[in-house]
Coordinates of C-alpha atoms and ligand atoms in Angstrom, one line a residue:
M1 CA 49.3 -17.6 -43.0
S2 CA 52.5 -16.4 -41.3
K3 CA 55.9 -17.7 -42.4
Q4 CA 57.8 -19.4 -39.6
F5 CA 61.4 -18.6 -38.6
D6 CA 63.6 -19.2 -35.6
I7 CA 64.9 -15.6 -35.7
V8 CA 63.6 -12.4 -37.5
V9 CA 66.1 -9.6 -37.8
I10 CA 64.6 -6.1 -38.5
G11 CA 67.2 -4.0 -40.4
A12 CA 70.0 -5.0 -42.7
G13 CA 72.7 -2.5 -41.7
P14 CA 76.0 -3.8 -40.3
G15 CA 74.3 -4.8 -37.1
G16 CA 71.4 -6.6 -38.7
Y17 CA 72.9 -8.4 -41.7
I18 CA 75.8 -9.6 -39.7
A19 CA 73.6 -10.9 -37.0
A20 CA 71.4 -12.7 -39.6
I21 CA 74.5 -14.4 -41.2
R22 CA 76.0 -15.5 -37.9
A23 CA 72.6 -16.9 -36.8
A24 CA 72.3 -18.8 -40.0
Q25 CA 75.8 -20.2 -39.6
L26 CA 74.7 -21.4 -36.2
G27 CA 71.9 -23.4 -37.8
F28 CA 68.9 -21.1 -37.3
N29 CA 66.2 -20.5 -39.8
V30 CA 66.6 -16.7 -40.3
A31 CA 64.7 -13.9 -42.0
C32 CA 66.0 -10.4 -42.4
I33 CA 63.8 -7.4 -43.3
D34 CA 65.1 -4.1 -44.6
E35 CA 63.2 -1.2 -46.2
W36 CA 66.0 0.7 -47.9
K37 CA 65.4 1.3 -51.6
N38 CA 67.9 2.0 -54.3
S39 CA 67.3 4.5 -57.1
E40 CA 65.1 2.0 -59.0
G41 CA 63.1 1.1 -55.9
G42 CA 64.8 -2.2 -55.4
P43 CA 66.4 -3.5 -52.2
A44 CA 69.6 -1.9 -51.0
P45 CA 70.7 -3.8 -47.9
G46 CA 73.6 -2.5 -45.9
G47 CA 71.9 0.3 -44.0
T48 CA 73.3 3.8 -43.3
C49 CA 76.8 2.4 -43.5
T50 CA 76.6 1.1 -47.0
N51 CA 74.1 3.6 -48.6
V52 CA 74.8 7.0 -47.0
G53 CA 77.6 6.4 -44.5
C54 CA 80.9 4.6 -44.2
I55 CA 81.2 3.3 -47.7
P56 CA 80.1 6.3 -49.9
S57 CA 82.0 8.7 -47.6
K58 CA 85.2 6.7 -48.0
A59 CA 84.7 6.5 -51.8
L60 CA 84.4 10.4 -51.9
L61 CA 87.3 10.8 -49.5
Q62 CA 89.5 8.7 -51.8
S63 CA 88.4 10.5 -55.0
S64 CA 89.0 13.9 -53.4
E65 CA 92.3 12.9 -52.0
N66 CA 93.4 11.7 -55.4
F67 CA 92.5 15.1 -56.8
D68 CA 94.3 16.9 -54.0
H69 CA 97.4 14.8 -54.5
A70 CA 97.3 15.3 -58.3
G71 CA 97.1 19.1 -57.7
H72 CA 99.5 19.4 -54.8
A73 CA 101.7 16.4 -54.3
F74 CA 102.5 14.9 -57.7
A75 CA 104.8 17.8 -58.8
E76 CA 107.5 16.9 -56.2
H77 CA 107.5 13.4 -57.7
G78 CA 108.3 14.9 -61.1
I79 CA 104.8 14.2 -62.4
K80 CA 103.6 17.1 -64.3
L81 CA 99.8 17.6 -64.9
A82 CA 98.2 20.5 -66.7
N83 CA 94.5 21.6 -66.7
L84 CA 93.5 19.4 -63.8
E85 CA 89.7 19.2 -63.5
I86 CA 87.2 17.3 -61.3
D87 CA 84.3 15.7 -63.0
V88 CA 81.9 15.7 -60.0
A89 CA 79.2 13.7 -61.9
R90 CA 81.8 10.9 -62.7
M91 CA 83.0 11.0 -59.1
L92 CA 79.5 10.6 -57.7
A93 CA 78.7 7.8 -60.3
R94 CA 81.8 5.9 -59.1
K95 CA 80.7 6.3 -55.5
D96 CA 77.2 5.0 -56.4
G97 CA 78.9 2.0 -58.2
V98 CA 80.8 1.2 -55.0
V99 CA 77.6 1.4 -53.0
K100 CA 75.8 -0.9 -55.4
Q101 CA 78.6 -3.5 -55.3
N102 CA 78.2 -3.6 -51.5
N103 CA 74.4 -3.9 -51.7
E104 CA 74.7 -6.8 -54.1
G105 CA 77.4 -8.4 -52.0
I106 CA 75.0 -8.5 -49.0
L107 CA 72.2 -10.0 -51.1
Y108 CA 74.7 -12.7 -52.3
L109 CA 75.8 -13.4 -48.7
F110 CA 72.1 -13.8 -47.7
K111 CA 71.7 -16.4 -50.5
K112 CA 74.9 -18.1 -49.6
N113 CA 73.9 -18.4 -46.0
K114 CA 70.2 -19.2 -46.7
V115 CA 68.9 -16.1 -45.0
A116 CA 65.4 -15.2 -46.3
F117 CA 65.4 -11.5 -47.2
F118 CA 62.2 -9.4 -47.2
H119 CA 62.2 -6.0 -48.7
G120 CA 59.9 -3.7 -46.8
R121 CA 59.2 -2.2 -43.4
G122 CA 59.0 -4.6 -40.5
S123 CA 56.9 -3.8 -37.5
F124 CA 55.8 -5.7 -34.4
A125 CA 52.3 -7.0 -35.0
K126 CA 51.7 -8.9 -31.7
A127 CA 53.2 -11.2 -29.2
V128 CA 52.1 -14.8 -29.9
D129 CA 52.6 -18.0 -28.0
G130 CA 56.4 -18.5 -27.8
G131 CA 57.4 -15.5 -29.9
Y132 CA 56.2 -12.6 -32.1
E133 CA 54.4 -11.8 -35.3
I134 CA 56.2 -9.3 -37.5
A135 CA 54.4 -7.6 -40.3
V136 CA 56.3 -6.7 -43.4
K137 CA 54.9 -3.9 -45.5
G138 CA 56.5 -3.9 -48.9
K139 CA 55.6 -4.7 -52.5
A140 CA 53.8 -7.7 -51.1
D141 CA 52.7 -7.7 -47.5
E142 CA 53.8 -10.6 -45.4
V143 CA 53.5 -11.8 -41.8
L144 CA 56.5 -13.6 -40.3
Q145 CA 56.6 -15.4 -37.0
A146 CA 59.7 -16.1 -34.9
R147 CA 60.7 -17.0 -31.4
H148 CA 63.5 -14.4 -31.4
V149 CA 63.6 -10.9 -32.8
I150 CA 66.7 -8.9 -33.3
V151 CA 66.0 -5.1 -33.8
A152 CA 68.8 -3.4 -35.8
T153 CA 67.0 -0.3 -37.1
G154 CA 69.9 2.1 -36.9
S155 CA 69.9 5.8 -36.6
S156 CA 69.1 9.0 -38.6
A157 CA 70.6 12.4 -38.8
R158 CA 69.7 15.0 -36.1
A159 CA 68.4 18.3 -37.5
L160 CA 68.9 21.8 -36.0
P161 CA 65.7 23.1 -34.5
G162 CA 63.8 25.1 -37.1
A163 CA 66.1 24.0 -40.0
A164 CA 64.7 20.8 -41.4
F165 CA 66.8 19.0 -44.0
D166 CA 65.7 19.7 -47.5
E167 CA 68.8 17.9 -49.0
E168 CA 69.2 20.8 -51.5
R169 CA 70.6 23.6 -49.3
I170 CA 70.4 22.2 -45.8
L171 CA 72.0 18.8 -46.0
S172 CA 72.3 15.7 -43.8
N173 CA 74.9 13.1 -44.5
D174 CA 72.6 11.9 -47.3
G175 CA 72.7 15.2 -49.3
A176 CA 76.3 15.9 -48.3
L177 CA 77.2 12.8 -50.3
R178 CA 75.5 13.8 -53.5
I179 CA 76.2 17.5 -54.0
G180 CA 76.2 17.8 -57.8
A181 CA 78.8 20.6 -58.2
V182 CA 81.6 21.8 -55.9
P183 CA 79.9 24.6 -53.9
K184 CA 81.9 27.9 -53.7
R185 CA 81.0 28.4 -50.0
L186 CA 80.2 25.4 -47.8
G187 CA 79.1 25.7 -44.2
V188 CA 79.3 22.8 -41.8
V189 CA 77.6 22.8 -38.4
G190 CA 79.4 20.4 -36.0
S191 CA 83.0 19.6 -36.1
G192 CA 82.5 15.9 -35.3
V193 CA 83.4 12.9 -37.5
I194 CA 81.0 13.6 -40.3
G195 CA 81.7 17.4 -40.4
L196 CA 85.4 16.8 -40.7
E197 CA 85.2 14.0 -43.2
M198 CA 82.7 15.7 -45.5
G199 CA 84.2 19.1 -45.0
S200 CA 87.5 17.6 -46.1
V201 CA 86.0 16.1 -49.2
W202 CA 84.5 19.4 -50.5
R203 CA 87.5 21.5 -49.4
R204 CA 89.9 19.3 -51.4
L205 CA 87.7 19.8 -54.4
G206 CA 87.9 23.6 -54.0
A207 CA 85.1 24.7 -51.7
D208 CA 85.7 27.4 -49.1
V209 CA 84.6 25.5 -46.0
T210 CA 83.6 27.1 -42.6
V211 CA 82.9 24.7 -39.7
L212 CA 80.9 26.0 -36.8
E213 CA 81.2 24.0 -33.5
A214 CA 79.3 24.5 -30.3
L215 CA 81.8 23.2 -27.9
P216 CA 84.9 25.3 -26.9
N217 CA 87.2 22.3 -27.4
F218 CA 88.0 20.7 -30.7
L219 CA 87.3 16.9 -30.9
G220 CA 86.7 16.5 -27.2
A221 CA 86.6 12.7 -27.2
V222 CA 90.0 12.5 -28.9
D223 CA 93.3 12.5 -27.0
D224 CA 94.2 16.2 -26.3
G225 CA 97.6 16.0 -28.0
V226 CA 96.1 14.5 -31.1
A227 CA 93.2 17.0 -31.2
K228 CA 95.6 19.9 -30.9
E229 CA 97.7 18.6 -33.8
A230 CA 94.6 17.9 -35.9
L231 CA 93.3 21.4 -35.4
K232 CA 96.6 22.8 -36.4
L233 CA 96.8 20.7 -39.5
F234 CA 93.2 21.1 -40.7
T235 CA 93.4 24.8 -40.2
K236 CA 96.6 24.9 -42.3
Q237 CA 94.8 22.9 -45.0
G238 CA 92.2 25.7 -45.2
L239 CA 89.2 24.4 -43.1
K240 CA 88.0 27.5 -41.2
I241 CA 87.0 26.0 -37.8
Q242 CA 85.2 28.2 -35.3
L243 CA 84.7 26.8 -31.8
G244 CA 82.3 27.8 -29.0
V245 CA 79.6 29.2 -31.3
R246 CA 75.9 29.2 -30.6
I247 CA 73.7 28.8 -33.7
D248 CA 70.7 31.1 -33.4
A249 CA 68.9 30.7 -36.8
V250 CA 69.3 29.1 -40.2
K251 CA 67.5 30.7 -43.1
S252 CA 67.4 28.9 -46.4
G253 CA 66.8 30.9 -49.6
K254 CA 66.7 30.0 -53.3
K255 CA 70.4 30.6 -53.8
A256 CA 72.0 30.6 -50.3
V257 CA 71.7 29.6 -46.7
T258 CA 72.3 32.2 -44.0
V259 CA 73.4 31.1 -40.5
S260 CA 73.1 33.6 -37.7
Y261 CA 75.3 32.7 -34.7
V262 CA 77.1 34.1 -31.7
D263 CA 80.8 33.5 -31.8
A264 CA 83.0 32.5 -28.8
K265 CA 83.6 36.1 -27.9
G266 CA 79.8 36.8 -27.7
A267 CA 79.6 38.7 -30.9
S268 CA 76.7 38.2 -33.3
Q269 CA 77.8 36.9 -36.7
T270 CA 76.2 35.7 -40.0
L271 CA 77.6 33.2 -42.4
E272 CA 76.2 33.0 -45.9
V273 CA 77.0 29.8 -47.8
D274 CA 75.7 28.0 -50.9
R275 CA 75.2 24.7 -49.0
L276 CA 75.0 23.8 -45.3
I277 CA 75.9 20.4 -43.9
V278 CA 74.4 19.8 -40.5
S279 CA 76.3 17.1 -38.7
I280 CA 75.4 17.4 -35.0
G281 CA 75.0 13.8 -34.1
R282 CA 72.5 11.1 -34.9
V283 CA 69.3 9.8 -33.2
P284 CA 68.2 6.2 -32.8
H285 CA 65.6 5.2 -35.4
T286 CA 62.5 3.3 -34.2
E287 CA 59.9 4.9 -36.4
G288 CA 57.3 2.5 -37.8
L289 CA 58.5 -0.4 -35.6
N290 CA 55.4 -0.3 -33.4
A291 CA 57.6 -0.4 -30.3
E292 CA 54.8 1.0 -28.1
G293 CA 52.3 -1.5 -29.4
V294 CA 54.2 -4.4 -27.9
G295 CA 55.7 -2.4 -24.9
L296 CA 59.3 -2.3 -26.1
A297 CA 61.0 0.2 -23.8
L298 CA 62.8 3.2 -25.2
D299 CA 64.9 5.7 -23.2
E300 CA 64.6 9.5 -23.2
R301 CA 66.8 9.7 -26.3
G302 CA 64.5 7.3 -28.2
A303 CA 67.1 4.4 -28.0
I304 CA 65.9 0.9 -27.3
V305 CA 66.8 0.1 -23.7
V306 CA 69.1 -3.0 -23.5
D307 CA 71.3 -4.6 -20.9
A308 CA 75.0 -5.4 -21.4
D309 CA 73.9 -8.5 -23.4
C310 CA 71.7 -6.5 -25.8
K311 CA 68.5 -7.9 -24.2
T312 CA 65.5 -5.6 -24.2
N313 CA 62.7 -5.5 -21.7
L314 CA 60.8 -8.1 -23.8
A315 CA 61.6 -11.8 -23.6
N316 CA 63.5 -12.9 -26.7
V317 CA 63.7 -9.5 -28.2
W318 CA 67.2 -8.2 -28.7
A319 CA 68.5 -4.9 -30.1
V320 CA 72.0 -4.0 -31.5
G321 CA 73.9 -1.2 -33.2
D322 CA 73.0 2.5 -33.5
V323 CA 69.5 2.0 -32.1
V324 CA 71.0 1.1 -28.7
R325 CA 73.5 2.8 -26.3
G326 CA 77.2 3.0 -27.1
P327 CA 79.2 4.4 -29.9
M328 CA 77.5 4.7 -33.3
L329 CA 80.0 2.7 -35.3
A330 CA 79.5 0.0 -37.9
H331 CA 82.0 -2.4 -36.3
K332 CA 80.4 -2.0 -32.9
A333 CA 77.0 -2.9 -34.5
E334 CA 78.6 -5.9 -36.2
E335 CA 80.2 -7.2 -32.9
E336 CA 76.9 -6.9 -31.1
G337 CA 75.1 -8.7 -33.9
V338 CA 77.5 -11.6 -33.7
A339 CA 77.3 -11.7 -29.9
V340 CA 73.5 -11.8 -29.9
A341 CA 73.3 -14.6 -32.4
E342 CA 75.8 -16.6 -30.3
R343 CA 73.9 -15.9 -27.1
I344 CA 70.6 -17.1 -28.7
A345 CA 72.5 -20.3 -29.6
G346 CA 73.5 -20.6 -25.9
Q347 CA 77.1 -19.5 -26.5
H348 CA 78.9 -16.7 -24.6
G349 CA 79.0 -13.9 -27.2
H350 CA 81.1 -11.0 -25.9
V351 CA 81.8 -7.4 -27.0
N352 CA 84.8 -5.7 -25.4
F353 CA 83.8 -2.0 -25.3
N354 CA 87.4 -1.1 -24.1
T355 CA 88.9 -2.2 -27.3
I356 CA 86.6 -0.7 -29.9
P357 CA 88.8 1.3 -32.3
W358 CA 87.8 4.8 -33.6
V359 CA 88.9 6.2 -36.9
I360 CA 88.4 9.6 -38.5
Y361 CA 89.2 9.4 -42.2
T362 CA 90.6 12.8 -42.7
S363 CA 94.0 13.5 -44.0
P364 CA 96.0 12.7 -41.9
E365 CA 93.8 10.0 -40.5
I366 CA 93.1 9.9 -36.8
A367 CA 92.7 6.6 -35.0
W368 CA 92.6 5.5 -31.4
V369 CA 91.8 2.7 -29.0
G370 CA 91.5 2.7 -25.2
Q371 CA 91.9 5.6 -22.9
T372 CA 93.1 9.1 -23.7
E373 CA 95.8 11.0 -21.6
Q374 CA 93.2 13.3 -20.2
Q375 CA 91.0 10.4 -19.1
L376 CA 93.9 8.7 -17.3
K377 CA 94.8 12.0 -15.6
A378 CA 91.2 12.5 -14.5
E379 CA 91.2 8.9 -13.1
G380 CA 94.4 9.6 -11.2
R381 CA 96.0 6.6 -12.9
A382 CA 99.8 6.5 -13.0
Y383 CA 100.9 6.1 -16.6
K384 CA 103.8 6.4 -18.9
A385 CA 103.6 8.0 -22.4
G386 CA 105.7 7.3 -25.5
Q387 CA 105.4 9.3 -28.7
F388 CA 107.1 8.9 -32.1
P389 CA 106.7 11.3 -35.0
F390 CA 106.1 10.1 -38.6
L391 CA 108.7 12.7 -39.6
A392 CA 111.3 10.2 -38.4
N393 CA 109.8 7.2 -40.2
G394 CA 111.5 6.2 -43.5
R395 CA 108.4 4.9 -45.2
A396 CA 106.4 8.1 -44.3
R397 CA 109.2 10.2 -45.9
A398 CA 109.1 8.0 -49.0
L399 CA 105.3 8.4 -49.2
G400 CA 105.7 12.1 -48.7
D401 CA 103.3 12.1 -45.8
T402 CA 105.2 12.8 -42.5
S403 CA 102.5 14.7 -40.5
G404 CA 101.5 13.4 -37.1
F405 CA 102.6 10.9 -34.6
V406 CA 101.9 7.7 -32.7
K407 CA 101.4 7.8 -28.9
F408 CA 101.4 4.9 -26.6
L409 CA 100.0 5.1 -23.0
A410 CA 101.0 2.4 -20.6
D411 CA 100.4 1.7 -16.9
A412 CA 103.3 3.1 -14.9
K413 CA 103.7 -0.1 -12.9
T414 CA 102.7 -3.0 -15.0
D415 CA 103.4 -1.5 -18.4
E416 CA 100.0 -2.8 -19.8
I417 CA 99.0 -0.7 -22.8
L418 CA 96.0 1.5 -21.8
G419 CA 95.6 3.5 -25.0
V420 CA 97.1 4.1 -28.4
H421 CA 96.5 7.3 -30.3
I422 CA 97.6 7.9 -33.9
I423 CA 97.4 10.9 -36.2
G424 CA 99.1 10.3 -39.5
P425 CA 99.1 8.2 -42.7
M426 CA 97.1 5.0 -42.7
A427 CA 96.2 5.4 -39.0
S428 CA 93.1 3.4 -39.8
E429 CA 95.2 0.3 -40.6
L430 CA 97.9 0.8 -38.0
I431 CA 95.4 0.9 -35.1
A432 CA 94.6 -2.8 -35.6
E433 CA 97.9 -3.8 -34.1
A434 CA 97.1 -1.8 -31.0
V435 CA 93.6 -3.4 -30.8
V436 CA 95.2 -6.9 -30.9
A437 CA 97.8 -5.9 -28.3
M438 CA 95.2 -4.6 -25.9
E439 CA 92.9 -7.6 -26.4
F440 CA 95.9 -9.8 -25.4
K441 CA 96.7 -7.4 -22.5
A442 CA 100.1 -6.7 -24.0
S443 CA 102.6 -4.4 -22.4
S444 CA 104.4 -1.7 -24.4
E445 CA 107.6 -3.8 -24.0
D446 CA 105.8 -6.6 -25.9
I447 CA 105.3 -4.3 -28.9
A448 CA 108.7 -2.8 -28.6
R449 CA 110.3 -6.3 -28.9
I450 CA 108.2 -7.5 -31.9
C451 CA 110.0 -7.4 -35.3
H452 CA 108.2 -4.9 -37.6
A453 CA 108.9 -4.9 -41.4
H454 CA 111.2 -2.2 -42.7
P455 CA 110.5 0.2 -44.2
S456 CA 106.9 0.4 -43.0
L457 CA 104.6 2.9 -41.2
S458 CA 104.1 0.2 -38.6
E459 CA 107.7 0.8 -37.3
S460 CA 106.3 3.9 -35.8
M461 CA 104.1 1.7 -33.6
K462 CA 107.2 -0.1 -32.3
E463 CA 109.1 3.1 -31.9
A464 CA 106.3 4.7 -29.9
A465 CA 106.2 1.6 -27.7
L466 CA 110.0 2.0 -27.3
A467 CA 109.5 5.6 -26.4
V468 CA 107.4 4.6 -23.4
D469 CA 110.8 3.3 -21.9
K470 CA 112.6 6.3 -23.4
R471 CA 114.6 4.2 -25.8
T472 CA 113.5 5.1 -29.4
L473 CA 116.1 3.9 -31.9
N474 CA 115.3 6.3 -34.7
F475 CA 114.4 9.6 -33.0
Ligands
FAD501 P1 72.0 1.2 -39.9 O1 73.2 1.0 -40.7 O2 71.4 2.5 -39.8 O3 70.9 0.2 -40.6 C1 69.6 0.1 -40.2 C2 68.8 -0.5 -41.3 O4 67.5 -0.7 -40.8 C3 68.6 0.5 -42.5 O5 68.8 -0.2 -43.7 C4 67.1 0.9 -42.4 O6 66.5 1.1 -43.7 C5 66.5 -0.4 -41.8 N1 65.3 -0.2 -41.1 C6 65.0 0.7 -40.1 N2 63.8 0.6 -39.6 C7 63.2 -0.5 -40.3 C8 62.0 -1.2 -40.3 N3 61.1 -0.8 -39.4 N4 61.8 -2.2 -41.1 C9 62.8 -2.5 -42.0 N5 64.0 -1.9 -42.1 C10 64.2 -0.9 -41.2 N6 80.9 4.0 -38.8 C11 82.1 3.4 -38.9 O7 82.3 2.5 -38.1 N7 83.0 3.8 -39.8 C12 82.8 4.8 -40.6 O8 83.7 5.1 -41.4 C13 81.6 5.4 -40.6 N8 81.3 6.5 -41.5 C14 80.0 7.0 -41.4 C15 79.8 8.1 -42.3 C16 78.6 8.7 -42.3 C17 78.3 9.9 -43.2 C18 77.6 8.3 -41.4 C19 76.2 8.9 -41.4 C20 77.8 7.2 -40.5 C21 79.0 6.6 -40.5 N9 79.3 5.6 -39.7 C22 80.6 5.0 -39.7 C23 78.4 5.0 -38.7 C24 77.7 3.8 -39.2 O9 77.1 4.0 -40.5 C25 76.7 3.3 -38.3 O10 77.2 3.1 -37.0 C26 76.1 1.9 -38.7 O11 75.5 2.0 -40.0 C27 75.1 1.4 -37.7 O12 74.6 0.1 -38.2 P2 73.2 -0.4 -37.8 O13 73.1 -1.7 -38.4 O14 73.0 -0.2 -36.3 O15 72.2 0.6 -38.5
NAI502 P1 79.5 13.7 -33.8 O1 78.9 13.3 -32.5 O2 80.7 13.0 -34.2 O3 79.8 15.3 -33.8 C1 78.7 16.2 -33.7 C2 79.4 17.5 -33.3 O4 78.4 18.5 -33.4 C3 80.0 17.6 -31.9 O5 81.3 18.1 -31.9 C4 79.0 18.5 -31.2 O6 79.6 19.2 -30.2 C5 78.5 19.4 -32.3 N1 77.2 20.0 -32.1 C6 76.1 19.5 -31.5 N2 75.1 20.4 -31.6 C7 75.6 21.5 -32.1 C8 75.0 22.8 -32.5 N3 73.7 23.1 -32.2 N4 75.8 23.7 -33.1 C9 77.1 23.4 -33.4 N5 77.7 22.2 -33.1 C10 76.9 21.3 -32.5 O7 78.3 13.5 -34.8 P2 78.3 13.4 -36.4 O8 79.5 14.0 -37.0 O9 76.9 13.9 -36.8 O10 78.4 11.9 -36.7 C11 77.4 11.0 -36.1 C12 78.0 9.7 -35.7 O11 78.3 8.9 -36.9 C13 79.4 9.8 -35.1 O12 79.3 10.0 -33.7 C14 80.0 8.5 -35.4 O13 79.6 7.6 -34.4 C15 79.4 8.1 -36.7 N6 80.4 8.3 -37.8 C16 81.5 7.6 -37.7 C17 82.5 7.8 -38.7 C18 83.8 7.1 -38.6 O14 83.8 6.1 -37.8 N7 84.8 7.4 -39.3 C19 82.3 8.8 -39.8 C20 81.1 9.5 -39.7 C21 80.2 9.3 -38.7

């Protein structure tokens, strides 16, 4: 006998668990299936984000930043420390604790919202009259039936050809988050978001980190001015970043990994490291879903094909998050999950792709929303730019963190904000003001005329907005 629901959600990452909760709030009878197991074999909802992504990486970034500050920044505050040491096992245990709190938080939210949770692998069994049968393979096998199905099965790390992840020497994000001792020599392939965040963690703890990037430009999706500043700062911190390389082969031995590559000048090189993190992007995950069995259409990258409303080619089957087109970000997945639940309820769920913020949690942090200067130039759009350095911000000086700047880009005629780009302290928090401003179609003058607390980093947002009209007050 199958268990009846209005909606079955497959996957309890940020896309799936948020869709399930919103659907339950809207009065639907909802089930959510997730197969992730914790170290004891129990359920660990939250997906990549909670288990091997956003949350554990930010926990390690915080621990390693604390260590870095204690070693390099505390002395100027008059705080003397001797014999500073990092206990990696303790640091990893703390990270695991933070992950567990989040797993338990989601199970609590399911209970609170009366979402039925099933631990196991969900797959399409068959289409039935007015819906679908979904098989759950777990400790106990179950069959669920629902009119609507939301697929939120996420993504997995892409491996280099011929260099499968062993999570010992050749590491995906999973292995990169549980290296048991600081490696002397760490290699990173790909200078994208994961490469820079995880490279920063292990560099701060003492590893000699070399990053090999295929593209000739650093952080191509980021505003050129910010990318240039970031490359300068990261290099100064000690990350050895090589651009324009071609990886030829990766050989993993008992004690080391050897990467053979051709550098930007065309010379053959080898890099020997103790561990190698491969962070060259992620691929949509549909394994085990039996997409082909029910005719669910995938594109050439393996992503589920959806329209602007996250509708698939099958009636009443929806897909959200990393498994579909668009940026692979937790908050994008969440927004799509909410929008789909609301559309099923007959409401007008909406995701504004122009105002999705991006953050890279390096030090300094990088955050942006909207268009970059190079995009505006390529479009031929007339714009004005205003920039303010954190060096001129009182709070940044008091914090001892004055690197970077805020840049506003506004339409030359209407002054509407088109993009905001930040490299500097707490950029991840500051960017929220820019997102709100852009959602409300604010002009740079609007931000320039809003009272910002003093002393605060947010005054740099106001000053950069003032800079658009060439009237900064503190620079
Ligand atoms: P996922 O989180 O991947 O969840 C999918 C879930 O579905 C998983 O639990 C999986 O077990 C389950 N599943 C898959 N198939 C089945 C099946 N057939 N049956 C049952 N269950 C199934 N994004 C940010 O916005 N900010 C960050 O700071 C950030 N940091 C990151 C750091 C790292 C190291 C990585 C790897 C990613 C990071 N991301 C970050 C990206 C973010 O993790 C993803 O965009 C987000 O998790 C996507 O959510 P999702 O719900 O689509 O998929
Ligand atoms: P990425 O797309 O950010 O970066 C991959 C990099 O690898 C690119 O610069 C690419 O040019 C390079 N590359 C590709 N093939 C290569 C090769 N053969 N040799 C050398 N370099 C190569 O992907 P990443 O870092 O794996 O992260 C995946 C996704 O996870 C991100 O795009 C992002 O959506 C998400 N994420 C988000 C975070 C955040 O929001 N702070 C943090 C971490 C991940």
